[in-house]
PDB file of C-alpha atoms and ligand atoms in Angstrom:
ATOM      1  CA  UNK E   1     -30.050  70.531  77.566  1.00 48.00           C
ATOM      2  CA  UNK E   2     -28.713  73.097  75.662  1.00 69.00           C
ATOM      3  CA  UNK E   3     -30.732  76.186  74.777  1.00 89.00           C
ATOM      4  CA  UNK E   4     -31.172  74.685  70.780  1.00 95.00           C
ATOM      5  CA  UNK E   5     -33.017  71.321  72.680  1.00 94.00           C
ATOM      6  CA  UNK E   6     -35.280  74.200  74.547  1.00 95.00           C
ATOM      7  CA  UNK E   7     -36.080  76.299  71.696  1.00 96.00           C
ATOM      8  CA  UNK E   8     -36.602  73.656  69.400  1.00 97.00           C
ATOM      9  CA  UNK E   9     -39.250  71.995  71.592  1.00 96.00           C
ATOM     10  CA  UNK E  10     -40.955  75.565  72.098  1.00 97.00           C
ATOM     11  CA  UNK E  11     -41.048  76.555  68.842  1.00 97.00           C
ATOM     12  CA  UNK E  12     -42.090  73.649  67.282  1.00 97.00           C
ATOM     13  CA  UNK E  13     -45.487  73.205  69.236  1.00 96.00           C
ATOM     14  CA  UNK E  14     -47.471  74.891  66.534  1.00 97.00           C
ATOM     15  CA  UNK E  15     -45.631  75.110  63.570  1.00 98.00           C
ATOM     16  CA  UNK E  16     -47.959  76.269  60.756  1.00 98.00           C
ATOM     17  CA  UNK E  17     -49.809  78.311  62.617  1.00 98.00           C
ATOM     18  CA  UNK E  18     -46.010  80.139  63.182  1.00 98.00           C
ATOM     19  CA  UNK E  19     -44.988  79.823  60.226  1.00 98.00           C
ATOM     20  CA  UNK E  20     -48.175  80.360  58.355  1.00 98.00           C
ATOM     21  CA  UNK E  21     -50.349  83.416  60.748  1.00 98.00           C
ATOM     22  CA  UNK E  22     -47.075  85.338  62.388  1.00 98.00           C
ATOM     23  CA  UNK E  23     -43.848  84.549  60.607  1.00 98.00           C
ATOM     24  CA  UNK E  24     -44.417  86.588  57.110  1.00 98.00           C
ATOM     25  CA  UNK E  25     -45.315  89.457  59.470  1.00 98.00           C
ATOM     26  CA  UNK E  26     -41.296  89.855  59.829  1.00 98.00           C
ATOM     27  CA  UNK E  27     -41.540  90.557  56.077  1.00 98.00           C
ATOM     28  CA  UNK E  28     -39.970  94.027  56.227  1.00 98.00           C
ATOM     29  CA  UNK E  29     -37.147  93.141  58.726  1.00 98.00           C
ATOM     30  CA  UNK E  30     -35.769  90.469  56.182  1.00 98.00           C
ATOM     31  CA  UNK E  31     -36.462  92.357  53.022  1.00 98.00           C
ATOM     32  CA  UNK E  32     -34.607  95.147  54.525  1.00 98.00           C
ATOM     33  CA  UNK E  33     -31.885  92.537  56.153  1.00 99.00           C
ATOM     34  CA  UNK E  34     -31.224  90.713  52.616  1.00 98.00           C
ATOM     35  CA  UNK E  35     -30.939  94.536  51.014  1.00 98.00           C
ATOM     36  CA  UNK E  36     -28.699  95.930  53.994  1.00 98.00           C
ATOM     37  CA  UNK E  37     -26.549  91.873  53.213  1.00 98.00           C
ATOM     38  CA  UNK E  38     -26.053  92.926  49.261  1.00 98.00           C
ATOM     39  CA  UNK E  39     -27.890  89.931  48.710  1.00 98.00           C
ATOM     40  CA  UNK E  40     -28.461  89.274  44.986  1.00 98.00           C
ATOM     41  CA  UNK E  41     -27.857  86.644  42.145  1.00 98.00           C
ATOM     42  CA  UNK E  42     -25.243  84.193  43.197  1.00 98.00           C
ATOM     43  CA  UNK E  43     -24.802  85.309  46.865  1.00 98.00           C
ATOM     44  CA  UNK E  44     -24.610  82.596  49.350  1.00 98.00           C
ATOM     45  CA  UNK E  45     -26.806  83.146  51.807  1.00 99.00           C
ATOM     46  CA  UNK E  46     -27.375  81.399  55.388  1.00 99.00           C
ATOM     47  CA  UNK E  47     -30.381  81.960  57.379  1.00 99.00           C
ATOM     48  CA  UNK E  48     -29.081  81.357  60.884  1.00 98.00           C
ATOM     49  CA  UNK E  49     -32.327  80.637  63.109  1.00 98.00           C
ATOM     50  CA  UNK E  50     -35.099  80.300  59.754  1.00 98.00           C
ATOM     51  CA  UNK E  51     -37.870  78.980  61.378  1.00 98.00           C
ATOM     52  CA  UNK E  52     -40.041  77.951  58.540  1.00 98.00           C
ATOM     53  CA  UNK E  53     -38.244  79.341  55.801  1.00 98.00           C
ATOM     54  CA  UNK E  54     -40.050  82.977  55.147  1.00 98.00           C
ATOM     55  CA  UNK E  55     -36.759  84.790  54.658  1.00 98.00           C
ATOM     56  CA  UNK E  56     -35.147  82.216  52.847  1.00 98.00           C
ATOM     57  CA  UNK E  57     -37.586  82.335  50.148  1.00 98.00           C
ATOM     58  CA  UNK E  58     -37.269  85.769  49.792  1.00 98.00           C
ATOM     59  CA  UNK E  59     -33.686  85.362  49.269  1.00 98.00           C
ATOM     60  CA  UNK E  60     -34.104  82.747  46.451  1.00 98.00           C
ATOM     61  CA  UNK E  61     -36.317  84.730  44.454  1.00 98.00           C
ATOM     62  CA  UNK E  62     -33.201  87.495  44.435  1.00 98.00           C
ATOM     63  CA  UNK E  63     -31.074  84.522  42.750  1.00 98.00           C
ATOM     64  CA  UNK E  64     -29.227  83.461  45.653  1.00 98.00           C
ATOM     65  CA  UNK E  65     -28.125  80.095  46.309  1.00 98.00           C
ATOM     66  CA  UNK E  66     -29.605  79.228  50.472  1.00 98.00           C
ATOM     67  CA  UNK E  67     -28.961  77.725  53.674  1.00 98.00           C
ATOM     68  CA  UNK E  68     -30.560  78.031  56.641  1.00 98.00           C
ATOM     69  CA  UNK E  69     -30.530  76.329  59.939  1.00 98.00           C
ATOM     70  CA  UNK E  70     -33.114  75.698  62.936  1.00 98.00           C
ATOM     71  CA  UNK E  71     -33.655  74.190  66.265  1.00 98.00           C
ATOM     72  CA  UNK E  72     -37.139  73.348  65.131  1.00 98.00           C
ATOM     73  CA  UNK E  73     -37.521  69.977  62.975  1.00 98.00           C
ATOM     74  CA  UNK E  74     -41.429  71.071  62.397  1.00 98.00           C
ATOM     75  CA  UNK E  75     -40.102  74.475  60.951  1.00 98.00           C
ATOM     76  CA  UNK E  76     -37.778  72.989  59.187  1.00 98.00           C
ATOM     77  CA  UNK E  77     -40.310  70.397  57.080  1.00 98.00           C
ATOM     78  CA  UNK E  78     -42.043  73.447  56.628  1.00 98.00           C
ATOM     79  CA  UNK E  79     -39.183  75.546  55.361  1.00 98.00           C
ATOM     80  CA  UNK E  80     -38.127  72.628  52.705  1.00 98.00           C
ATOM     81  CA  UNK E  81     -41.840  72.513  51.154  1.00 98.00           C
ATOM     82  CA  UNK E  82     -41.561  75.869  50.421  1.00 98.00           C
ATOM     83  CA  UNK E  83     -37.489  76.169  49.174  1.00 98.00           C
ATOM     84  CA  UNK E  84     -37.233  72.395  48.626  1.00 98.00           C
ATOM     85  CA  UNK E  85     -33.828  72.786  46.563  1.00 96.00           C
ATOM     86  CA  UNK E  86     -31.852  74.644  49.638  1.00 98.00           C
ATOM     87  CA  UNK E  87     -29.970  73.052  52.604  1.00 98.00           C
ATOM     88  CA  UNK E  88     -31.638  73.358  55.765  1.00 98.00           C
ATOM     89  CA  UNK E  89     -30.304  72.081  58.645  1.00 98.00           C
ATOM     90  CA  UNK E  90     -31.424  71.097  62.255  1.00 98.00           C
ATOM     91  CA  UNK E  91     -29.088  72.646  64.572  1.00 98.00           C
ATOM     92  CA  UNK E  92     -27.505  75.229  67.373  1.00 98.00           C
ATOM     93  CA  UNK E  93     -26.674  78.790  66.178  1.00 98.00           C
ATOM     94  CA  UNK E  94     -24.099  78.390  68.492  1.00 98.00           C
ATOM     95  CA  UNK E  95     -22.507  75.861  66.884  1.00 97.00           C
ATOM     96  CA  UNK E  96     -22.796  75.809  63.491  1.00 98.00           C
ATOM     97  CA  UNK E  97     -22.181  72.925  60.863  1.00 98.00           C
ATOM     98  CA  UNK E  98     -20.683  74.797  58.274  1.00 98.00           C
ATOM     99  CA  UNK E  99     -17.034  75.592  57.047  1.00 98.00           C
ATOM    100  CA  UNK E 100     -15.147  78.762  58.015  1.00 98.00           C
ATOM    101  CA  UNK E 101     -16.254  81.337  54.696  1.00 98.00           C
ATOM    102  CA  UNK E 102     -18.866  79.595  53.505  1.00 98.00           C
ATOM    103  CA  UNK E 103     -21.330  82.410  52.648  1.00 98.00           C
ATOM    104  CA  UNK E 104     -21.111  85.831  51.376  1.00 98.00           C
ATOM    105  CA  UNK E 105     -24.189  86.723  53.455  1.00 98.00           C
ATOM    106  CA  UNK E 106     -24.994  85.799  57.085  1.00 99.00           C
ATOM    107  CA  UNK E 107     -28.514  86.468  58.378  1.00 99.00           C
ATOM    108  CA  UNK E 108     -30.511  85.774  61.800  1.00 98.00           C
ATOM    109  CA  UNK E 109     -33.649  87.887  62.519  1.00 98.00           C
ATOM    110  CA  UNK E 110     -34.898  87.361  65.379  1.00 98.00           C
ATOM    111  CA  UNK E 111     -33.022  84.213  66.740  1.00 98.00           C
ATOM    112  CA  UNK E 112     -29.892  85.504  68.601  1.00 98.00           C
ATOM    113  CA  UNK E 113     -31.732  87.031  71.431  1.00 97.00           C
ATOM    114  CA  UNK E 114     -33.156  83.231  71.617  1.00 96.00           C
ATOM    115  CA  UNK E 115     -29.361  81.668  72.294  1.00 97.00           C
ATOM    116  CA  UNK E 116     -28.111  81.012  75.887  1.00 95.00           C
ATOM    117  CA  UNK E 117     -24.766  82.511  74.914  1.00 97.00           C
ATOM    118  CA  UNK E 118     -25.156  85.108  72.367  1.00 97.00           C
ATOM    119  CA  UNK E 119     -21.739  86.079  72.035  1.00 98.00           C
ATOM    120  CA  UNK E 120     -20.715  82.114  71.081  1.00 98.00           C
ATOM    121  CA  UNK E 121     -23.739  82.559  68.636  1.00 98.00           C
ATOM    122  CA  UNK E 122     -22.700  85.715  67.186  1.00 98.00           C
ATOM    123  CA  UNK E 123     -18.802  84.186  66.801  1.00 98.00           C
ATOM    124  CA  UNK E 124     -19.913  81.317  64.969  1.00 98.00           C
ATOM    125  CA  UNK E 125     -21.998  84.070  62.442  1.00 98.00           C
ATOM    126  CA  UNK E 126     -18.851  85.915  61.824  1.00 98.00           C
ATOM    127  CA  UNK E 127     -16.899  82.403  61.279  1.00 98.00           C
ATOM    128  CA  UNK E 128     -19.170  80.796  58.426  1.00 98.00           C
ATOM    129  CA  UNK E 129     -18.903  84.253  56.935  1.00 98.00           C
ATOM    130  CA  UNK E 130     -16.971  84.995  53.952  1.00 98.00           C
ATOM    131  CA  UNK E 131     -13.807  87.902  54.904  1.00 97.00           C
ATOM    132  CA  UNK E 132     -15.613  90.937  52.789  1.00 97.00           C
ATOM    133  CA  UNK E 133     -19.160  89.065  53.507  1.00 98.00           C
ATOM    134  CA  UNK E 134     -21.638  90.674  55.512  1.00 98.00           C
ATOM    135  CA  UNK E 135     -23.489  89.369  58.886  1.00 98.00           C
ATOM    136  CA  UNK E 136     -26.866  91.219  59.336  1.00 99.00           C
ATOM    137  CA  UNK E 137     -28.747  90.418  62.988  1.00 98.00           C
ATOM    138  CA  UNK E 138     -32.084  92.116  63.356  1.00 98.00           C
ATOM    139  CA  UNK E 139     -34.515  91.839  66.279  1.00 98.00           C
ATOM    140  CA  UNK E 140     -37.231  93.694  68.257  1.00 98.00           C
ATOM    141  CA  UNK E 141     -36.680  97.604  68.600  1.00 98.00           C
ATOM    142  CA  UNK E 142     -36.203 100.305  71.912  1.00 97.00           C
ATOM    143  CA  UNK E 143     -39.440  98.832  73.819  1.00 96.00           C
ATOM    144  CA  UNK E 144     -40.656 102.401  73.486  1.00 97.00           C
ATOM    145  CA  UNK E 145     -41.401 101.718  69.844  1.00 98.00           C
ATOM    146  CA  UNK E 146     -42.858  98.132  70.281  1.00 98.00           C
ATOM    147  CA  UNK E 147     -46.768  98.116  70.895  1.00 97.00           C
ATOM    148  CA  UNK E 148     -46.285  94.336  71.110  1.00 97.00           C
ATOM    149  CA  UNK E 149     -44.621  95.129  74.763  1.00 97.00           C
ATOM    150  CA  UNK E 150     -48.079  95.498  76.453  1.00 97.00           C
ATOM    151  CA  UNK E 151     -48.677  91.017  75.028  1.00 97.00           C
ATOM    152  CA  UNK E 152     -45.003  90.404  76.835  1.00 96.00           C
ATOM    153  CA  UNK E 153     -45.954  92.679  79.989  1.00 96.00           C
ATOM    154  CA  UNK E 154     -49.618  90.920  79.743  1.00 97.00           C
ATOM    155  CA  UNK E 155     -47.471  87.450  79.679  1.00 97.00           C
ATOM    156  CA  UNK E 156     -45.037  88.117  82.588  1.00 96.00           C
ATOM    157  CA  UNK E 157     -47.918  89.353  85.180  1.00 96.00           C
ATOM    158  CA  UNK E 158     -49.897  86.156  84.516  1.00 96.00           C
ATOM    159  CA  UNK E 159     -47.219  83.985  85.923  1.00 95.00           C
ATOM    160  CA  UNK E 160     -46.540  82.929  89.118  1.00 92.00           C
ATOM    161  CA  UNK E 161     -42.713  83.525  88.868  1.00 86.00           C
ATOM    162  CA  UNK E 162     -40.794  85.592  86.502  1.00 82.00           C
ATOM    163  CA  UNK E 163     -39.438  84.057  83.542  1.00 80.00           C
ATOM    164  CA  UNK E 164     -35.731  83.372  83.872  1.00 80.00           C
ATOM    165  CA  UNK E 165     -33.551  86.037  81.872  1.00 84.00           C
ATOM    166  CA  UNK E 166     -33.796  90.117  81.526  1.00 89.00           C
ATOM    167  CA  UNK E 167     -36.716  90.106  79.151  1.00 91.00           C
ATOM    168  CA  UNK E 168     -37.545  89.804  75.514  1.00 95.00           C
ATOM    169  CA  UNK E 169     -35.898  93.440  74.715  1.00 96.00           C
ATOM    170  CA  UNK E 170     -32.643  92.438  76.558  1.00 96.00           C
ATOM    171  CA  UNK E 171     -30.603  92.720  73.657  1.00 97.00           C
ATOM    172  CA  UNK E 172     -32.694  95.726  71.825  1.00 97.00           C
ATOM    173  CA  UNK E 173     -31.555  98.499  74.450  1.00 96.00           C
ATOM    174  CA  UNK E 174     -29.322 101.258  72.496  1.00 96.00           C
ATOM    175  CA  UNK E 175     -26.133 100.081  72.689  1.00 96.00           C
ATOM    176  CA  UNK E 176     -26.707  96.130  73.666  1.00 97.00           C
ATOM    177  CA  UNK E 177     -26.475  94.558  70.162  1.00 98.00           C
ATOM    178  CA  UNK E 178     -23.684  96.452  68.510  1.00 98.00           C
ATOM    179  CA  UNK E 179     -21.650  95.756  71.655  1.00 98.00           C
ATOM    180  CA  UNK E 180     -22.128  92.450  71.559  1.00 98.00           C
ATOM    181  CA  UNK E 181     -21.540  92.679  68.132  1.00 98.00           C
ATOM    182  CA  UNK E 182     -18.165  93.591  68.531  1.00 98.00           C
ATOM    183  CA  UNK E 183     -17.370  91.588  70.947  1.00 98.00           C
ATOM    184  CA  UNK E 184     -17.525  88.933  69.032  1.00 98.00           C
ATOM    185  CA  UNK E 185     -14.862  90.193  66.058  1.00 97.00           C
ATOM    186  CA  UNK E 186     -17.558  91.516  63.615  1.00 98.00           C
ATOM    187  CA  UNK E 187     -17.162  95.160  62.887  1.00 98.00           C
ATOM    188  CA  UNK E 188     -20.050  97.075  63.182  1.00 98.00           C
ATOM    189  CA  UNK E 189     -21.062  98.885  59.612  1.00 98.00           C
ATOM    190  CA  UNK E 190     -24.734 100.318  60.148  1.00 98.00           C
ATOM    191  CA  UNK E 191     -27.760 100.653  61.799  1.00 98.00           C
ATOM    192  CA  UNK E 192     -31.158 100.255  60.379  1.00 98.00           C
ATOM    193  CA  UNK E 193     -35.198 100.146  61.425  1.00 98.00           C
ATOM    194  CA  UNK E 194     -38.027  98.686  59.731  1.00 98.00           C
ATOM    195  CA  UNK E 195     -41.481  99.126  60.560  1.00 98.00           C
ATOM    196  CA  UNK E 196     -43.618  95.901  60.617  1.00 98.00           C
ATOM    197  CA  UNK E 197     -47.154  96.511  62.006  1.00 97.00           C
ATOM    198  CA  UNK E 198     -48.747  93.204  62.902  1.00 98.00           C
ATOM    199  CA  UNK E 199     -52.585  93.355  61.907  1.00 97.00           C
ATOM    200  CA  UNK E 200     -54.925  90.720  63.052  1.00 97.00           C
ATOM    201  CA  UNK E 201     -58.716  90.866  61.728  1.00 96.00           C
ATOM    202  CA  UNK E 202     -59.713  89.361  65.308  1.00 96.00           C
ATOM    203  CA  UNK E 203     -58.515  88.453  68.588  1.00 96.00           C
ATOM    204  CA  UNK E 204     -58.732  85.109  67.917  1.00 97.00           C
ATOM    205  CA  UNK E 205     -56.560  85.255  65.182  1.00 97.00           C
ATOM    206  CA  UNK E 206     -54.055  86.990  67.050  1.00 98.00           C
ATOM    207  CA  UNK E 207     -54.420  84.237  69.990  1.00 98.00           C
ATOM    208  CA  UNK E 208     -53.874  81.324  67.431  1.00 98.00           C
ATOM    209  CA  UNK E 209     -50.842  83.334  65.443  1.00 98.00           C
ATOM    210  CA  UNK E 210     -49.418  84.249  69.245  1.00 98.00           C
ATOM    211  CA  UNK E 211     -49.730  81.450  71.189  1.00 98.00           C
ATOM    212  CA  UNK E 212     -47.437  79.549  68.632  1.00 98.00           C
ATOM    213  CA  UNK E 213     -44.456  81.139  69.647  1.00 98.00           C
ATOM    214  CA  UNK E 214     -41.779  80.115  71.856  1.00 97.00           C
ATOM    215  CA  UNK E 215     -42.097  82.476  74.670  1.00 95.00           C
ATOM    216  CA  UNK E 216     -46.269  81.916  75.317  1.00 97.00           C
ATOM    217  CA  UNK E 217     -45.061  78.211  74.974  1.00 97.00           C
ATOM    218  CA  UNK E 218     -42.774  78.841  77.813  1.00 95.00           C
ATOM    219  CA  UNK E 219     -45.493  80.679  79.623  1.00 96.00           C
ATOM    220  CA  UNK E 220     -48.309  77.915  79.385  1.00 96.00           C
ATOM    221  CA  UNK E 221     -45.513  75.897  81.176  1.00 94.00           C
ATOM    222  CA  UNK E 222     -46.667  78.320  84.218  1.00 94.00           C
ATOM    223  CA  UNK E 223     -50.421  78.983  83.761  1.00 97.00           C
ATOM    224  CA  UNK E 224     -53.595  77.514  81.641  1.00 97.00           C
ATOM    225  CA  UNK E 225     -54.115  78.582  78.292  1.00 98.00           C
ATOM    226  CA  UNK E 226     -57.531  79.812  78.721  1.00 98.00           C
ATOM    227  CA  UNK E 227     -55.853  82.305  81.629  1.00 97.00           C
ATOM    228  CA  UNK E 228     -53.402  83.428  79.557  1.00 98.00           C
ATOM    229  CA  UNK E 229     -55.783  84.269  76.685  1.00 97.00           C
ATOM    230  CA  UNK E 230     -58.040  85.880  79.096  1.00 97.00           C
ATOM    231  CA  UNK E 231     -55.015  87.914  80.589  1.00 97.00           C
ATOM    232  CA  UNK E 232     -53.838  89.064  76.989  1.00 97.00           C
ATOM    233  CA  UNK E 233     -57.251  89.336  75.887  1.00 96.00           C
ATOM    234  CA  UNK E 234     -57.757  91.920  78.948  1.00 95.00           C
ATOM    235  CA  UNK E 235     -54.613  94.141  78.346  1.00 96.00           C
ATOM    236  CA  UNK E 236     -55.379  94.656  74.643  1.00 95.00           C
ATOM    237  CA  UNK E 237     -58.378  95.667  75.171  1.00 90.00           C
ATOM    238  CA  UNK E 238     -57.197  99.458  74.029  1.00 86.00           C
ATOM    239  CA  UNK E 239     -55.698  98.381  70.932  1.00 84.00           C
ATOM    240  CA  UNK E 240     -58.791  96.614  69.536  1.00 83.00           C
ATOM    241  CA  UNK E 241     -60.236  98.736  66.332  1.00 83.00           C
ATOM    242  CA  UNK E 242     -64.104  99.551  66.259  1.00 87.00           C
ATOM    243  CA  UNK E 243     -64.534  96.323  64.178  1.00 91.00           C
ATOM    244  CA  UNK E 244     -62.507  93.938  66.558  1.00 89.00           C
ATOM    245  CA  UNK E 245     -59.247  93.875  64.622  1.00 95.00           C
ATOM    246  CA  UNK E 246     -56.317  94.557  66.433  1.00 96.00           C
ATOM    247  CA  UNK E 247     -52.915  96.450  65.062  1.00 95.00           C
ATOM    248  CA  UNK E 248     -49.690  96.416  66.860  1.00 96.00           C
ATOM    249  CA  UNK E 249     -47.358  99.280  65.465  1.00 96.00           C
ATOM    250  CA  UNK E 250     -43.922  97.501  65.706  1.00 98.00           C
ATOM    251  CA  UNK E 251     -40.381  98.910  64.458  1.00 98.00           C
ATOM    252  CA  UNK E 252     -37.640  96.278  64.565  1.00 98.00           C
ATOM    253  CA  UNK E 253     -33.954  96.985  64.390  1.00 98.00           C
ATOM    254  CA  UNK E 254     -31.080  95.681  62.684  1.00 98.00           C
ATOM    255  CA  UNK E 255     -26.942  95.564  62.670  1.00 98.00           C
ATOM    256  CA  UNK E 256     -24.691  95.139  59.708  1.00 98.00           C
ATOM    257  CA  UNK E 257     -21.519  93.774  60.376  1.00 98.00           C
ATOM    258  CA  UNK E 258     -18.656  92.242  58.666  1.00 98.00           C
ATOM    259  CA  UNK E 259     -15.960  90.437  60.157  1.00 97.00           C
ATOM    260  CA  UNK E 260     -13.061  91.795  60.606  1.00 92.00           C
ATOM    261  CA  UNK E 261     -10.022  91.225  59.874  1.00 78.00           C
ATOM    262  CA  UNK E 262      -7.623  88.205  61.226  1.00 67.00           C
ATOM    263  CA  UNK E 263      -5.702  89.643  63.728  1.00 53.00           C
ATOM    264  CA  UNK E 264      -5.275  87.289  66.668  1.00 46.00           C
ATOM    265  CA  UNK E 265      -2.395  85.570  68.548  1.00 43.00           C
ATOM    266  CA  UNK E 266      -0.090  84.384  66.273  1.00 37.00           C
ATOM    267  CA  UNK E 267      -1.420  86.032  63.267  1.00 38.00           C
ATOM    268  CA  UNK E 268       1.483  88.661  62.544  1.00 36.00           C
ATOM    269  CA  UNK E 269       0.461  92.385  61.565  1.00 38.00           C
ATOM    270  CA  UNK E 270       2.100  93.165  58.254  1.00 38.00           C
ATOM    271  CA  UNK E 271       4.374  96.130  58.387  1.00 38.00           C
ATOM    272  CA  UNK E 272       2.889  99.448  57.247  1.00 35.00           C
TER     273      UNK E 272
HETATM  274  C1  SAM R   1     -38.789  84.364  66.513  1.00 53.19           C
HETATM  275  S1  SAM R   1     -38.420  82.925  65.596  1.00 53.19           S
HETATM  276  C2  SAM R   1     -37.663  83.724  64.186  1.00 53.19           C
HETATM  277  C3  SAM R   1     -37.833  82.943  62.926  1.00 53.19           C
HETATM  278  C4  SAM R   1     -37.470  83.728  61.666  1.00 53.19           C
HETATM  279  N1  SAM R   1     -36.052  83.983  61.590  1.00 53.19           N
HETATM  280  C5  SAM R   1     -38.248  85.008  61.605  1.00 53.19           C
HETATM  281  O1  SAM R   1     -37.634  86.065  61.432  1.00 53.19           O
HETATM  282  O2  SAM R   1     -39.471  84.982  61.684  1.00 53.19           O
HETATM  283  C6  SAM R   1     -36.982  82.278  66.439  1.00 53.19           C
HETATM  284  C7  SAM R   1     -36.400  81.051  65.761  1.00 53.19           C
HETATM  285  O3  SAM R   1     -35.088  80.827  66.302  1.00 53.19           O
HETATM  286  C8  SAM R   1     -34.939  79.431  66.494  1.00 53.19           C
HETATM  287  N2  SAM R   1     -33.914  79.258  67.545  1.00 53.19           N
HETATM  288  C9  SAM R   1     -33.931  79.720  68.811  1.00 53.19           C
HETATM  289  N3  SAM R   1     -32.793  79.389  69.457  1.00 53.19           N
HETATM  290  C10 SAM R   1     -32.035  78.695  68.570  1.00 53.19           C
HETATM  291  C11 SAM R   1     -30.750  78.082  68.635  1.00 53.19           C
HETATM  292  N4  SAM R   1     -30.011  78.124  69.741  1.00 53.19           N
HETATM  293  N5  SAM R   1     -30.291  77.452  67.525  1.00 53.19           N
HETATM  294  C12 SAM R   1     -31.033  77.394  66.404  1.00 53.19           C
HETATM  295  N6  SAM R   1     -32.254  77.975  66.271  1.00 53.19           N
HETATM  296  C13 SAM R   1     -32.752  78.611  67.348  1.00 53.19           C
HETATM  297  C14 SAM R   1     -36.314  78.943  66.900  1.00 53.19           C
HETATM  298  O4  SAM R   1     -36.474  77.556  66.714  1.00 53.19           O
HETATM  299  C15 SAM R   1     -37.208  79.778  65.996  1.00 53.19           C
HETATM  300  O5  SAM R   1     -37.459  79.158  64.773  1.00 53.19           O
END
């Protein structure tokens, strides 16, 4: 099974409550994304991992014409109620059914880090972009400025094995991203951050907005939910606010790219 099949399943267990309770809280990474992209009337615009659609929409309303793609059928029904004129697709980021070009604007927040081979996933990006397009990948920031770290840690020491992989900030390490970046023929423009706090009014909130996502999905695989929640519930206890809320400060990163140039075998270098 490929890792689309796996992610899919995961990610589609709960799908409003995703799409609906956590998703928008990525706001700031894809407003910043679509800005860092040049996206604006006219631009053709693929959303490469949309989940339910939050980014897309906020890539129509700057005029653009969308695509987006998903492992997740449930996100995907979702993501056509609310942009019901784009073309969203069910699919693998890693191989992508679009034509070489075919936007001027490639977008994927927080999906690469999702794909079994990242740097087939990040090729197939710089393919279906236009040559003078941009490719924009944004995911979680340097674990240092992720409060959201102490739900992962909470995660991993309720199971009975270690998940399989390095970790949910494998690819956010200074240095990691970018280098897989260019490894995979995009050249590397910028760098950017955006802040996006996640505020939940209770814990239960959280737990419902939380549990939704692919890697607690994995997780209750391993261990009951109620164990889990108690586990989480546990380590947050320091982050709760005097009225019960609870606030994660979270900064996420984000690459600009554009591919570069054709230069391979049998491509000639014209004389200077
Ligand atoms: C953390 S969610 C991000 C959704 C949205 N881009 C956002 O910023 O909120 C990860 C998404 O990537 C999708 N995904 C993971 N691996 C994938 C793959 N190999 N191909 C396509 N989609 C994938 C999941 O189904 C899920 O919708």
């Amino acid at each position: 099974m490929g890792s689309a099949a796996v992610q899919g399943e995961l990610w589609g267990r709960a799908p409003r409550d995703w799409a609906e309770l956590q998703e928008p809280k990525h706001a700031p990474l894809w407003h910043a994304m679509l800005e860092a992209a040049g996206v604006r009337e006219g631009s053709r615009v693929f959303d490469a991992g949309c989940g339910g659609g939050g980014a897309a929409v906020l890539a129509a309303e700057r005029g653009a014409t969308v695509s987006g793609l998903d492992a997740s059928a449930p996100l995907l029904e979702i993501a056509r109620e609310r942009l019901p004129n784009a073309d969203f697709r069910i699919g693998d980021i890693e191989s992508l059914p679009f034509a070489d070009g075919a936007f001027d604007a490639v977008i994927a927040a927080c999906s690469v880090q999702y794909c079994a081979d990242r740097i087939a996933a990040l090729r197939e990006l710089r393919r279906v972009c236009a040559q003078g397009g941009r490719v924009v990948v944004g995911l979680w920031g340097v674990p240092e400025k992720v409060e959201y770290r102490t739900v992962f840690a909470a995660v991993r020491d309720a199971l009975p094995e270690p998940p399989p992989g390095k970790g949910p900030f494998e690819l956010s390490v200074e240095g990691v991203l970018p280098g897989l970046i260019a490894e995979a023929g995009l050249a590397v423009l910028a760098r950017g951050e955006a802040a996006c706090p996640f505020h939940y009014p209770t814990f239960e909130l959280f737990w419902r907005a939380n549990v939704a996502a692919g890697p607690l999905q994995a997780a209750l695989r391993q261990v009951a939910e109620e164990e889990l929640r108690e586990r989480v519930r546990n380590a947050l206890a320091a982050l709760h606010g005097p009225d019960g809320s609870l606030v994660f400060v979270n900064t996420f990163q984000y690459v600009v790219a554009q591919p570069q140039a054709p230069h391979g075998p049998g491509v000639s270098t014209p004389p200077a």
